[in-house]
Short mmCIF file of N, CA and C in Angstrom, two decimals:
data_model
loop_
_atom_site.label_atom_id
_atom_site.label_comp_id
_atom_site.label_asym_id
_atom_site.label_seq_id
_atom_site.Cartn_x
_atom_site.Cartn_y
_atom_site.Cartn_z
N TYR C 79 -4.71 -15.41 5.11
CA TYR C 79 -3.74 -16.44 5.41
C TYR C 79 -3.25 -16.24 6.83
N SER C 80 -2.62 -17.22 7.37
CA SER C 80 -1.99 -17.08 8.67
C SER C 80 -0.72 -17.91 8.66
N GLU C 81 0.25 -17.46 9.40
CA GLU C 81 1.50 -18.20 9.55
C GLU C 81 1.71 -18.37 11.04
N LYS C 82 1.72 -19.59 11.51
CA LYS C 82 1.72 -19.81 12.95
C LYS C 82 2.69 -20.92 13.33
N PRO C 83 3.29 -20.79 14.52
CA PRO C 83 4.15 -21.88 14.98
C PRO C 83 3.31 -23.07 15.39
N THR C 84 3.89 -24.26 15.25
CA THR C 84 3.20 -25.46 15.75
C THR C 84 3.83 -25.82 17.08
N SER C 85 4.56 -26.89 17.16
CA SER C 85 5.13 -27.30 18.44
C SER C 85 6.64 -27.13 18.44
N GLY C 86 7.17 -26.85 19.60
CA GLY C 86 8.62 -26.79 19.74
C GLY C 86 9.21 -25.48 19.25
N VAL C 87 10.35 -25.11 19.80
CA VAL C 87 11.04 -23.90 19.41
C VAL C 87 11.65 -24.11 18.03
N GLY C 88 11.38 -23.19 17.13
CA GLY C 88 11.97 -23.26 15.80
C GLY C 88 11.19 -24.11 14.81
N ASP C 89 10.16 -24.86 15.28
CA ASP C 89 9.34 -25.64 14.37
C ASP C 89 8.14 -24.80 13.94
N PHE C 90 7.95 -24.64 12.64
CA PHE C 90 6.84 -23.84 12.15
C PHE C 90 6.10 -24.57 11.06
N THR C 91 4.80 -24.41 11.07
CA THR C 91 3.97 -24.84 9.96
C THR C 91 3.41 -23.58 9.34
N VAL C 92 3.57 -23.45 8.05
CA VAL C 92 3.03 -22.29 7.37
C VAL C 92 1.70 -22.69 6.77
N ASP C 93 0.66 -21.98 7.19
CA ASP C 93 -0.69 -22.27 6.73
C ASP C 93 -1.18 -21.04 5.97
N ARG C 94 -0.81 -20.95 4.69
CA ARG C 94 -1.19 -19.83 3.85
C ARG C 94 -1.48 -20.41 2.48
N ASN C 95 -2.74 -20.33 2.05
CA ASN C 95 -3.13 -20.97 0.81
C ASN C 95 -3.01 -20.08 -0.42
N SER C 96 -2.27 -18.99 -0.30
CA SER C 96 -2.06 -18.10 -1.44
C SER C 96 -0.63 -17.55 -1.38
N THR C 97 -0.23 -16.89 -2.45
CA THR C 97 1.07 -16.23 -2.42
C THR C 97 1.01 -15.05 -1.47
N ALA C 98 2.16 -14.61 -1.02
CA ALA C 98 2.26 -13.44 -0.16
C ALA C 98 3.57 -12.74 -0.48
N THR C 99 3.73 -11.52 -0.01
CA THR C 99 4.93 -10.76 -0.33
C THR C 99 5.86 -10.64 0.86
N ARG C 100 7.10 -10.28 0.54
CA ARG C 100 8.12 -10.00 1.54
C ARG C 100 9.10 -9.03 0.92
N VAL C 101 9.98 -8.45 1.72
CA VAL C 101 11.08 -7.63 1.22
C VAL C 101 12.29 -8.54 1.15
N ASN C 102 12.88 -8.68 -0.06
CA ASN C 102 14.02 -9.58 -0.22
C ASN C 102 15.34 -8.88 0.15
N PHE C 103 16.46 -9.58 0.04
CA PHE C 103 17.76 -9.05 0.46
C PHE C 103 18.21 -7.86 -0.39
N LEU C 104 17.60 -7.65 -1.55
CA LEU C 104 17.90 -6.49 -2.37
C LEU C 104 17.04 -5.28 -2.02
N GLY C 105 16.09 -5.48 -1.09
CA GLY C 105 15.19 -4.41 -0.68
C GLY C 105 13.96 -4.29 -1.56
N LEU C 106 13.72 -5.28 -2.42
CA LEU C 106 12.58 -5.26 -3.33
C LEU C 106 11.46 -6.13 -2.79
N ILE C 107 10.22 -5.75 -3.09
CA ILE C 107 9.07 -6.55 -2.70
C ILE C 107 8.93 -7.68 -3.71
N GLU C 108 8.80 -8.91 -3.21
CA GLU C 108 8.62 -10.06 -4.10
C GLU C 108 7.60 -11.01 -3.52
N SER C 109 7.02 -11.84 -4.38
CA SER C 109 6.03 -12.84 -3.96
C SER C 109 6.72 -14.11 -3.52
N VAL C 110 6.10 -14.78 -2.54
CA VAL C 110 6.55 -16.08 -2.05
C VAL C 110 5.36 -17.02 -2.24
N ALA C 111 5.63 -18.22 -2.74
CA ALA C 111 4.57 -19.19 -3.03
C ALA C 111 3.80 -19.57 -1.77
N ALA C 112 2.61 -20.09 -1.98
CA ALA C 112 1.76 -20.55 -0.88
C ALA C 112 2.49 -21.59 -0.04
N ASN C 113 2.24 -21.53 1.26
CA ASN C 113 2.74 -22.51 2.23
C ASN C 113 4.26 -22.57 2.36
N LEU C 114 4.95 -21.52 1.94
CA LEU C 114 6.39 -21.40 2.18
C LEU C 114 6.62 -20.24 3.15
N PRO C 115 7.54 -20.39 4.10
CA PRO C 115 7.81 -19.31 5.04
C PRO C 115 8.44 -18.12 4.32
N ARG C 116 8.20 -16.92 4.87
CA ARG C 116 8.75 -15.71 4.29
C ARG C 116 9.87 -15.17 5.19
N LEU C 117 11.08 -15.13 4.65
CA LEU C 117 12.19 -14.48 5.34
C LEU C 117 12.24 -13.05 4.83
N ASP C 118 12.08 -12.10 5.74
CA ASP C 118 11.93 -10.70 5.39
C ASP C 118 13.17 -9.91 5.79
N TYR C 119 13.64 -9.02 4.91
CA TYR C 119 14.84 -8.22 5.14
C TYR C 119 14.51 -6.75 5.36
N THR C 120 13.30 -6.43 5.78
CA THR C 120 12.88 -5.05 5.97
C THR C 120 13.82 -4.29 6.90
N ASP C 121 14.28 -4.92 7.96
CA ASP C 121 15.08 -4.24 8.98
C ASP C 121 16.58 -4.32 8.75
N GLY C 122 17.03 -4.70 7.55
CA GLY C 122 18.47 -4.71 7.28
C GLY C 122 18.94 -6.00 6.67
N ASN C 123 20.20 -6.35 6.98
CA ASN C 123 20.85 -7.49 6.34
C ASN C 123 20.51 -8.83 6.96
N CYS C 124 19.95 -8.82 8.16
CA CYS C 124 19.63 -10.07 8.84
C CYS C 124 18.14 -10.38 8.65
N PRO C 125 17.82 -11.50 8.00
CA PRO C 125 16.41 -11.80 7.77
C PRO C 125 15.68 -12.22 9.03
N SER C 126 14.37 -12.00 9.03
CA SER C 126 13.53 -12.48 10.12
C SER C 126 12.31 -13.15 9.51
N LEU C 127 11.74 -14.08 10.24
CA LEU C 127 10.55 -14.78 9.78
C LEU C 127 9.38 -13.81 9.87
N LEU C 128 8.69 -13.62 8.76
CA LEU C 128 7.57 -12.69 8.69
C LEU C 128 6.28 -13.41 9.04
N LEU C 129 5.71 -13.06 10.18
CA LEU C 129 4.45 -13.63 10.65
C LEU C 129 3.43 -12.51 10.75
N GLU C 130 2.29 -12.69 10.09
CA GLU C 130 1.28 -11.64 10.07
C GLU C 130 -0.10 -12.24 10.23
N PRO C 131 -1.06 -11.41 10.68
CA PRO C 131 -2.44 -11.89 10.75
C PRO C 131 -3.04 -12.01 9.35
N GLN C 132 -4.10 -12.77 9.23
CA GLN C 132 -4.80 -12.90 7.96
C GLN C 132 -5.37 -11.55 7.56
N SER C 133 -5.26 -11.19 6.29
CA SER C 133 -5.76 -9.91 5.82
C SER C 133 -6.08 -9.97 4.34
N THR C 134 -6.87 -9.02 3.88
CA THR C 134 -7.27 -8.91 2.48
C THR C 134 -7.12 -7.47 2.05
N ASN C 135 -6.58 -7.25 0.84
CA ASN C 135 -6.52 -5.90 0.27
C ASN C 135 -7.89 -5.63 -0.35
N LEU C 136 -8.60 -4.64 0.19
CA LEU C 136 -9.94 -4.32 -0.27
C LEU C 136 -9.94 -3.45 -1.53
N PHE C 137 -8.77 -2.96 -1.95
CA PHE C 137 -8.66 -2.20 -3.20
C PHE C 137 -8.44 -3.14 -4.37
N SER C 138 -9.17 -2.92 -5.44
CA SER C 138 -8.84 -3.53 -6.73
C SER C 138 -7.92 -2.53 -7.44
N TYR C 139 -7.22 -2.97 -8.45
CA TYR C 139 -6.34 -2.08 -9.23
C TYR C 139 -5.38 -1.31 -8.32
N SER C 140 -4.74 -2.03 -7.41
CA SER C 140 -3.87 -1.40 -6.42
C SER C 140 -2.55 -0.92 -7.00
N GLN C 141 -2.32 -1.22 -8.29
CA GLN C 141 -1.12 -0.72 -8.96
C GLN C 141 -1.46 0.03 -10.24
N ASP C 142 -2.74 0.27 -10.51
CA ASP C 142 -3.16 0.90 -11.77
C ASP C 142 -4.12 2.04 -11.48
N TYR C 143 -3.58 3.24 -11.27
CA TYR C 143 -4.39 4.40 -10.90
C TYR C 143 -4.99 5.09 -12.11
N ASN C 144 -4.60 4.66 -13.30
CA ASN C 144 -5.19 5.17 -14.53
C ASN C 144 -6.55 4.51 -14.78
N ASN C 145 -6.81 3.38 -14.13
CA ASN C 145 -8.06 2.66 -14.29
C ASN C 145 -9.24 3.50 -13.78
N ALA C 146 -10.40 3.35 -14.42
CA ALA C 146 -11.60 4.10 -14.04
C ALA C 146 -12.07 3.76 -12.62
N TYR C 147 -11.55 2.68 -12.04
CA TYR C 147 -11.86 2.33 -10.64
C TYR C 147 -11.52 3.49 -9.70
N TRP C 148 -10.44 4.21 -10.01
CA TRP C 148 -9.98 5.33 -9.18
C TRP C 148 -10.55 6.64 -9.73
N ALA C 149 -11.15 7.44 -8.85
CA ALA C 149 -11.68 8.75 -9.25
C ALA C 149 -10.56 9.78 -9.22
N LYS C 150 -10.49 10.58 -10.27
CA LYS C 150 -9.51 11.67 -10.36
C LYS C 150 -10.29 12.97 -10.44
N ALA C 151 -9.95 13.93 -9.60
CA ALA C 151 -10.72 15.17 -9.56
C ALA C 151 -9.80 16.38 -9.46
N ASN C 152 -10.35 17.53 -9.81
CA ASN C 152 -9.69 18.82 -9.67
C ASN C 152 -8.38 18.89 -10.43
N GLY C 153 -8.34 18.33 -11.63
CA GLY C 153 -7.17 18.45 -12.49
C GLY C 153 -6.09 17.41 -12.29
N LEU C 154 -6.25 16.48 -11.36
CA LEU C 154 -5.26 15.43 -11.15
C LEU C 154 -5.26 14.49 -12.36
N THR C 155 -4.08 14.16 -12.87
CA THR C 155 -3.98 13.25 -14.02
C THR C 155 -2.99 12.13 -13.70
N VAL C 156 -3.15 11.01 -14.41
CA VAL C 156 -2.32 9.83 -14.20
C VAL C 156 -1.66 9.45 -15.52
N SER C 157 -0.36 9.15 -15.46
CA SER C 157 0.36 8.66 -16.62
C SER C 157 1.02 7.33 -16.28
N THR C 158 0.69 6.30 -17.04
CA THR C 158 1.34 5.00 -16.84
C THR C 158 2.71 4.98 -17.51
N LEU C 159 2.98 5.95 -18.38
CA LEU C 159 4.26 5.99 -19.09
C LEU C 159 5.30 6.81 -18.34
N GLY C 160 4.87 7.71 -17.47
CA GLY C 160 5.80 8.63 -16.83
C GLY C 160 6.40 8.14 -15.54
N GLY C 161 5.86 7.04 -14.99
CA GLY C 161 6.37 6.52 -13.73
C GLY C 161 7.69 5.81 -13.93
N GLY C 162 8.20 5.26 -12.85
CA GLY C 162 9.49 4.59 -12.91
C GLY C 162 9.45 3.22 -12.28
N ILE C 163 10.59 2.84 -11.73
CA ILE C 163 10.75 1.54 -11.09
C ILE C 163 10.05 1.57 -9.73
N SER C 164 9.13 0.65 -9.53
CA SER C 164 8.36 0.59 -8.29
C SER C 164 9.11 -0.22 -7.23
N PRO C 165 8.57 -0.30 -6.01
CA PRO C 165 9.24 -1.07 -4.95
C PRO C 165 9.39 -2.56 -5.24
N ASP C 166 8.73 -3.08 -6.27
CA ASP C 166 8.95 -4.49 -6.61
C ASP C 166 10.00 -4.66 -7.71
N GLY C 167 10.66 -3.56 -8.08
CA GLY C 167 11.76 -3.63 -9.04
C GLY C 167 11.34 -3.64 -10.49
N VAL C 168 10.06 -3.39 -10.76
CA VAL C 168 9.53 -3.40 -12.12
C VAL C 168 9.17 -1.97 -12.51
N ASN C 169 9.29 -1.65 -13.80
CA ASN C 169 8.93 -0.32 -14.29
C ASN C 169 7.41 -0.24 -14.46
N ASN C 170 6.70 -0.12 -13.33
CA ASN C 170 5.24 -0.11 -13.38
C ASN C 170 4.60 0.90 -12.43
N ALA C 171 5.36 1.87 -11.93
CA ALA C 171 4.79 2.90 -11.08
C ALA C 171 4.05 3.91 -11.94
N ASP C 172 2.93 4.43 -11.46
CA ASP C 172 2.20 5.47 -12.16
C ASP C 172 2.68 6.83 -11.70
N LEU C 173 2.77 7.77 -12.63
CA LEU C 173 3.14 9.14 -12.31
C LEU C 173 1.85 9.96 -12.21
N ILE C 174 1.66 10.57 -11.07
CA ILE C 174 0.48 11.39 -10.81
C ILE C 174 0.89 12.86 -10.90
N THR C 175 0.26 13.60 -11.79
CA THR C 175 0.41 15.06 -11.81
C THR C 175 -0.72 15.59 -10.94
N VAL C 176 -0.34 16.17 -9.81
CA VAL C 176 -1.32 16.46 -8.76
C VAL C 176 -2.21 17.65 -9.09
N ASN C 177 -1.64 18.79 -9.52
CA ASN C 177 -2.44 19.97 -9.85
C ASN C 177 -3.43 20.34 -8.75
N ASN C 178 -3.04 20.20 -7.49
CA ASN C 178 -3.93 20.46 -6.35
C ASN C 178 -5.21 19.64 -6.43
N GLY C 179 -5.11 18.42 -6.95
CA GLY C 179 -6.27 17.57 -7.15
C GLY C 179 -6.41 16.46 -6.14
N ARG C 180 -7.25 15.48 -6.52
CA ARG C 180 -7.62 14.39 -5.62
C ARG C 180 -7.67 13.07 -6.37
N LEU C 181 -7.11 12.00 -5.76
CA LEU C 181 -7.18 10.63 -6.27
C LEU C 181 -7.85 9.81 -5.18
N ASN C 182 -9.04 9.27 -5.45
CA ASN C 182 -9.75 8.59 -4.37
C ASN C 182 -10.61 7.44 -4.88
N LYS C 183 -11.09 6.66 -3.91
CA LYS C 183 -12.02 5.55 -4.16
C LYS C 183 -13.07 5.56 -3.06
N ASP C 184 -14.34 5.51 -3.46
CA ASP C 184 -15.44 5.40 -2.51
C ASP C 184 -15.78 3.93 -2.31
N LEU C 185 -15.93 3.52 -1.05
CA LEU C 185 -16.16 2.10 -0.73
C LEU C 185 -17.19 1.94 0.37
N SER C 186 -17.88 0.81 0.35
CA SER C 186 -18.72 0.41 1.47
C SER C 186 -17.83 -0.23 2.52
N VAL C 187 -18.07 0.11 3.78
CA VAL C 187 -17.28 -0.42 4.89
C VAL C 187 -18.22 -0.81 6.03
N ILE C 188 -17.66 -1.38 7.07
CA ILE C 188 -18.43 -1.76 8.26
C ILE C 188 -18.37 -0.61 9.26
N ASN C 189 -19.52 -0.12 9.67
CA ASN C 189 -19.57 0.99 10.62
C ASN C 189 -18.93 0.58 11.95
N GLY C 190 -18.04 1.41 12.47
CA GLY C 190 -17.37 1.16 13.74
C GLY C 190 -16.17 0.24 13.67
N ALA C 191 -15.79 -0.18 12.46
CA ALA C 191 -14.64 -1.08 12.30
C ALA C 191 -13.36 -0.28 12.10
N THR C 192 -12.23 -0.90 12.41
CA THR C 192 -10.92 -0.27 12.24
C THR C 192 -10.30 -0.74 10.93
N TYR C 193 -9.81 0.21 10.16
CA TYR C 193 -9.18 -0.04 8.87
C TYR C 193 -7.82 0.64 8.83
N THR C 194 -6.94 0.12 7.98
CA THR C 194 -5.66 0.76 7.72
C THR C 194 -5.48 0.87 6.21
N VAL C 195 -5.16 2.07 5.76
CA VAL C 195 -4.83 2.30 4.36
C VAL C 195 -3.33 2.54 4.29
N SER C 196 -2.68 1.95 3.29
CA SER C 196 -1.25 2.17 3.09
C SER C 196 -0.97 2.30 1.60
N VAL C 197 0.06 3.04 1.28
CA VAL C 197 0.42 3.26 -0.13
C VAL C 197 1.88 3.69 -0.19
N TYR C 198 2.54 3.35 -1.30
CA TYR C 198 3.92 3.75 -1.54
C TYR C 198 3.93 5.02 -2.39
N TYR C 199 4.74 6.00 -1.96
CA TYR C 199 4.90 7.26 -2.68
C TYR C 199 6.39 7.51 -2.94
N LYS C 200 6.66 8.18 -4.05
CA LYS C 200 8.00 8.69 -4.33
C LYS C 200 7.83 10.04 -4.99
N GLY C 201 8.41 11.05 -4.38
CA GLY C 201 8.28 12.40 -4.92
C GLY C 201 9.45 13.25 -4.52
N THR C 202 9.40 14.50 -4.91
CA THR C 202 10.48 15.44 -4.66
C THR C 202 10.67 15.70 -3.17
N PHE C 203 11.91 15.62 -2.71
CA PHE C 203 12.26 15.81 -1.31
C PHE C 203 11.65 17.11 -0.77
N GLY C 204 10.94 17.00 0.36
CA GLY C 204 10.39 18.16 1.05
C GLY C 204 8.99 18.56 0.61
N GLU C 205 8.53 18.09 -0.54
CA GLU C 205 7.16 18.41 -0.94
C GLU C 205 6.18 17.60 -0.10
N THR C 206 4.93 18.04 -0.04
CA THR C 206 3.94 17.38 0.80
C THR C 206 2.70 17.00 0.00
N LEU C 207 2.00 15.99 0.53
CA LEU C 207 0.69 15.62 0.01
C LEU C 207 -0.15 15.14 1.17
N ASN C 208 -1.43 15.00 0.93
CA ASN C 208 -2.37 14.59 1.97
C ASN C 208 -2.91 13.20 1.70
N LEU C 209 -2.80 12.32 2.69
CA LEU C 209 -3.38 10.98 2.68
C LEU C 209 -4.40 10.92 3.81
N LEU C 210 -5.68 10.90 3.46
CA LEU C 210 -6.75 10.89 4.47
C LEU C 210 -6.56 11.98 5.52
N ASN C 211 -6.34 13.19 5.06
CA ASN C 211 -6.15 14.37 5.92
C ASN C 211 -4.90 14.31 6.79
N ASN C 212 -3.94 13.47 6.44
CA ASN C 212 -2.64 13.42 7.11
C ASN C 212 -1.60 13.93 6.14
N VAL C 213 -0.81 14.90 6.56
CA VAL C 213 0.22 15.48 5.70
C VAL C 213 1.42 14.56 5.66
N ILE C 214 1.82 14.18 4.45
CA ILE C 214 2.97 13.32 4.21
C ILE C 214 4.06 14.17 3.59
N THR C 215 5.26 14.15 4.16
CA THR C 215 6.40 14.85 3.58
C THR C 215 7.22 13.85 2.79
N LEU C 216 7.40 14.14 1.52
CA LEU C 216 8.12 13.23 0.62
C LEU C 216 9.62 13.33 0.84
N THR C 217 10.32 12.21 0.59
CA THR C 217 11.75 12.14 0.86
C THR C 217 12.61 12.05 -0.39
N GLY C 218 11.99 11.82 -1.54
CA GLY C 218 12.75 11.59 -2.77
C GLY C 218 12.97 10.12 -3.04
N ASP C 219 12.72 9.26 -2.05
CA ASP C 219 12.81 7.81 -2.19
C ASP C 219 11.42 7.20 -2.00
N TRP C 220 11.29 5.92 -2.35
CA TRP C 220 10.03 5.24 -2.08
C TRP C 220 9.82 5.16 -0.58
N GLN C 221 8.63 5.49 -0.13
CA GLN C 221 8.27 5.40 1.28
C GLN C 221 6.84 4.89 1.38
N ARG C 222 6.63 3.95 2.28
CA ARG C 222 5.27 3.45 2.52
C ARG C 222 4.67 4.24 3.66
N GLN C 223 3.52 4.81 3.40
CA GLN C 223 2.81 5.57 4.42
C GLN C 223 1.51 4.85 4.73
N SER C 224 1.10 4.90 5.99
CA SER C 224 -0.16 4.26 6.37
C SER C 224 -0.90 5.12 7.39
N VAL C 225 -2.22 4.99 7.35
CA VAL C 225 -3.09 5.69 8.28
C VAL C 225 -4.14 4.68 8.76
N THR C 226 -4.33 4.61 10.07
CA THR C 226 -5.34 3.73 10.67
C THR C 226 -6.49 4.60 11.16
N PHE C 227 -7.71 4.15 10.95
CA PHE C 227 -8.88 4.93 11.33
C PHE C 227 -10.04 3.99 11.67
N THR C 228 -11.01 4.52 12.40
CA THR C 228 -12.23 3.78 12.72
C THR C 228 -13.38 4.47 12.00
N THR C 229 -14.21 3.70 11.33
CA THR C 229 -15.29 4.27 10.53
C THR C 229 -16.45 4.72 11.42
N SER C 230 -17.18 5.70 10.91
CA SER C 230 -18.38 6.19 11.62
C SER C 230 -19.61 6.11 10.72
N SER C 231 -19.50 5.36 9.62
CA SER C 231 -20.64 5.11 8.74
C SER C 231 -20.35 3.85 7.93
N THR C 232 -21.21 3.53 7.01
CA THR C 232 -21.02 2.34 6.17
C THR C 232 -20.46 2.69 4.80
N PHE C 233 -20.04 3.94 4.63
CA PHE C 233 -19.52 4.40 3.34
C PHE C 233 -18.38 5.37 3.62
N ILE C 234 -17.30 5.26 2.86
CA ILE C 234 -16.16 6.14 3.06
C ILE C 234 -15.48 6.43 1.73
N GLY C 235 -14.94 7.63 1.63
CA GLY C 235 -14.10 8.01 0.49
C GLY C 235 -12.65 7.98 0.95
N ILE C 236 -11.85 7.13 0.31
CA ILE C 236 -10.44 7.00 0.66
C ILE C 236 -9.64 7.82 -0.35
N ALA C 237 -9.07 8.92 0.10
CA ALA C 237 -8.27 9.79 -0.77
C ALA C 237 -6.79 9.46 -0.59
N LEU C 238 -6.20 8.80 -1.60
CA LEU C 238 -4.76 8.52 -1.55
C LEU C 238 -3.96 9.80 -1.70
N ILE C 239 -4.49 10.73 -2.46
CA ILE C 239 -3.91 12.07 -2.60
C ILE C 239 -5.08 13.04 -2.57
N ASP C 240 -4.98 14.07 -1.74
CA ASP C 240 -6.00 15.12 -1.71
C ASP C 240 -5.32 16.45 -1.39
N ASN C 241 -4.85 17.11 -2.44
CA ASN C 241 -4.15 18.38 -2.26
C ASN C 241 -5.01 19.56 -2.67
N ARG C 242 -6.34 19.42 -2.55
CA ARG C 242 -7.24 20.51 -2.94
C ARG C 242 -7.07 21.73 -2.05
N PHE C 243 -6.78 21.53 -0.77
CA PHE C 243 -6.72 22.65 0.16
C PHE C 243 -5.32 22.90 0.70
N SER C 244 -4.46 21.91 0.61
CA SER C 244 -3.07 22.08 1.04
C SER C 244 -2.24 21.01 0.38
N GLY C 245 -0.93 21.10 0.51
CA GLY C 245 -0.02 20.15 -0.12
C GLY C 245 0.73 20.84 -1.24
N THR C 246 2.01 20.52 -1.35
CA THR C 246 2.87 21.22 -2.32
C THR C 246 3.36 20.34 -3.45
N ALA C 247 3.09 19.03 -3.42
CA ALA C 247 3.61 18.12 -4.45
C ALA C 247 3.00 18.44 -5.81
N ALA C 248 3.87 18.65 -6.80
CA ALA C 248 3.41 18.88 -8.16
C ALA C 248 3.17 17.55 -8.87
N SER C 249 4.06 16.58 -8.62
CA SER C 249 3.90 15.24 -9.18
C SER C 249 4.51 14.24 -8.21
N VAL C 250 3.99 13.01 -8.29
CA VAL C 250 4.44 11.97 -7.38
C VAL C 250 4.22 10.61 -8.06
N GLU C 251 5.13 9.67 -7.82
CA GLU C 251 4.92 8.30 -8.27
C GLU C 251 4.17 7.56 -7.16
N VAL C 252 3.24 6.71 -7.57
CA VAL C 252 2.40 5.99 -6.62
C VAL C 252 2.37 4.52 -7.01
N TRP C 253 2.34 3.65 -5.99
CA TRP C 253 2.29 2.20 -6.23
C TRP C 253 1.78 1.49 -4.99
N GLY C 254 1.11 0.39 -5.17
CA GLY C 254 0.80 -0.54 -4.09
C GLY C 254 -0.16 -0.06 -3.03
N ALA C 255 -1.28 0.54 -3.42
CA ALA C 255 -2.28 0.96 -2.43
C ALA C 255 -2.93 -0.25 -1.80
N GLN C 256 -3.21 -0.14 -0.51
CA GLN C 256 -3.82 -1.26 0.21
C GLN C 256 -4.77 -0.73 1.27
N LEU C 257 -5.95 -1.31 1.33
CA LEU C 257 -6.91 -1.02 2.38
C LEU C 257 -7.29 -2.35 3.00
N GLU C 258 -7.13 -2.46 4.31
CA GLU C 258 -7.45 -3.71 5.00
C GLU C 258 -8.18 -3.42 6.30
N GLN C 259 -9.07 -4.31 6.67
CA GLN C 259 -9.78 -4.19 7.93
C GLN C 259 -8.86 -4.74 9.01
N SER C 260 -8.02 -3.83 9.53
CA SER C 260 -6.97 -4.21 10.47
C SER C 260 -6.46 -2.96 11.14
N SER C 261 -5.85 -3.12 12.29
CA SER C 261 -5.26 -1.97 12.99
C SER C 261 -3.80 -1.76 12.61
N VAL C 262 -3.27 -2.62 11.73
CA VAL C 262 -1.89 -2.49 11.26
C VAL C 262 -1.85 -2.76 9.76
N ALA C 263 -0.82 -2.20 9.10
CA ALA C 263 -0.60 -2.47 7.69
C ALA C 263 0.24 -3.74 7.58
N THR C 264 -0.30 -4.75 6.93
CA THR C 264 0.49 -5.96 6.70
C THR C 264 1.31 -5.78 5.42
N SER C 265 2.14 -6.76 5.08
CA SER C 265 2.93 -6.66 3.85
C SER C 265 2.00 -6.52 2.66
N TYR C 266 2.51 -5.94 1.59
CA TYR C 266 1.68 -5.61 0.43
C TYR C 266 0.99 -6.85 -0.15
N ILE C 267 -0.31 -6.71 -0.38
CA ILE C 267 -1.13 -7.75 -0.98
C ILE C 267 -1.56 -7.26 -2.35
N PRO C 268 -0.98 -7.80 -3.44
CA PRO C 268 -1.36 -7.33 -4.78
C PRO C 268 -2.85 -7.57 -5.08
#
C-alpha cells in the first residue's frame, strides 16, 4: 500500500487497498480500514499522519509461534496459554521458555537485497536474548526490536531468538514478528 499527498497543503488521498495498523491514543496497535488515513500516537499525546512505503510481511503465523511454521530447537518451547496481553491489547502473546534454545524460520530471499526483521518482546528487566546475532536487553515492558541486513545468498535462517551460545532470558513473551524487504521497519502487518 502507499499513502501519498495529492495537491495542496493538507490535502491527502489515501491509496491503500488493505487494512493497516497504527498505534492508537491508548498505546495499543489497532487496524484501520482500507483507504482511511492513519493518525498515529507512537510519539505521545499528539497524533501524526502515518505515511509509509508499500511493504509486505514475509512471515506467515506472525503471532503464532506454536505453529509448525516456526522451528524450535535446543529445548526451546512455546506455550499459547502462558503468554499475556500483547501490544494490540488482546490476550494472545505466546510465552517462550528459552532454555538456551532457538526459534527460527528458514526462507528464500533475494541475494543482495536489504531486509528488516522486527518483533515485539516482553521479558524480565535486564535479561538478554539474541535476534539475528544482535543482543537485546529486555526492559520488562513490550519493546519492538528490529535488525536491518543485506543478504549474501538466496536462503537465510531468521532466528527471532537464538540463545544457544549467549543470552540470559529464561522466558519471554513474543508477538508480531515481521520480515520485509525494506531498509526500515514499517508498522506491524498482521
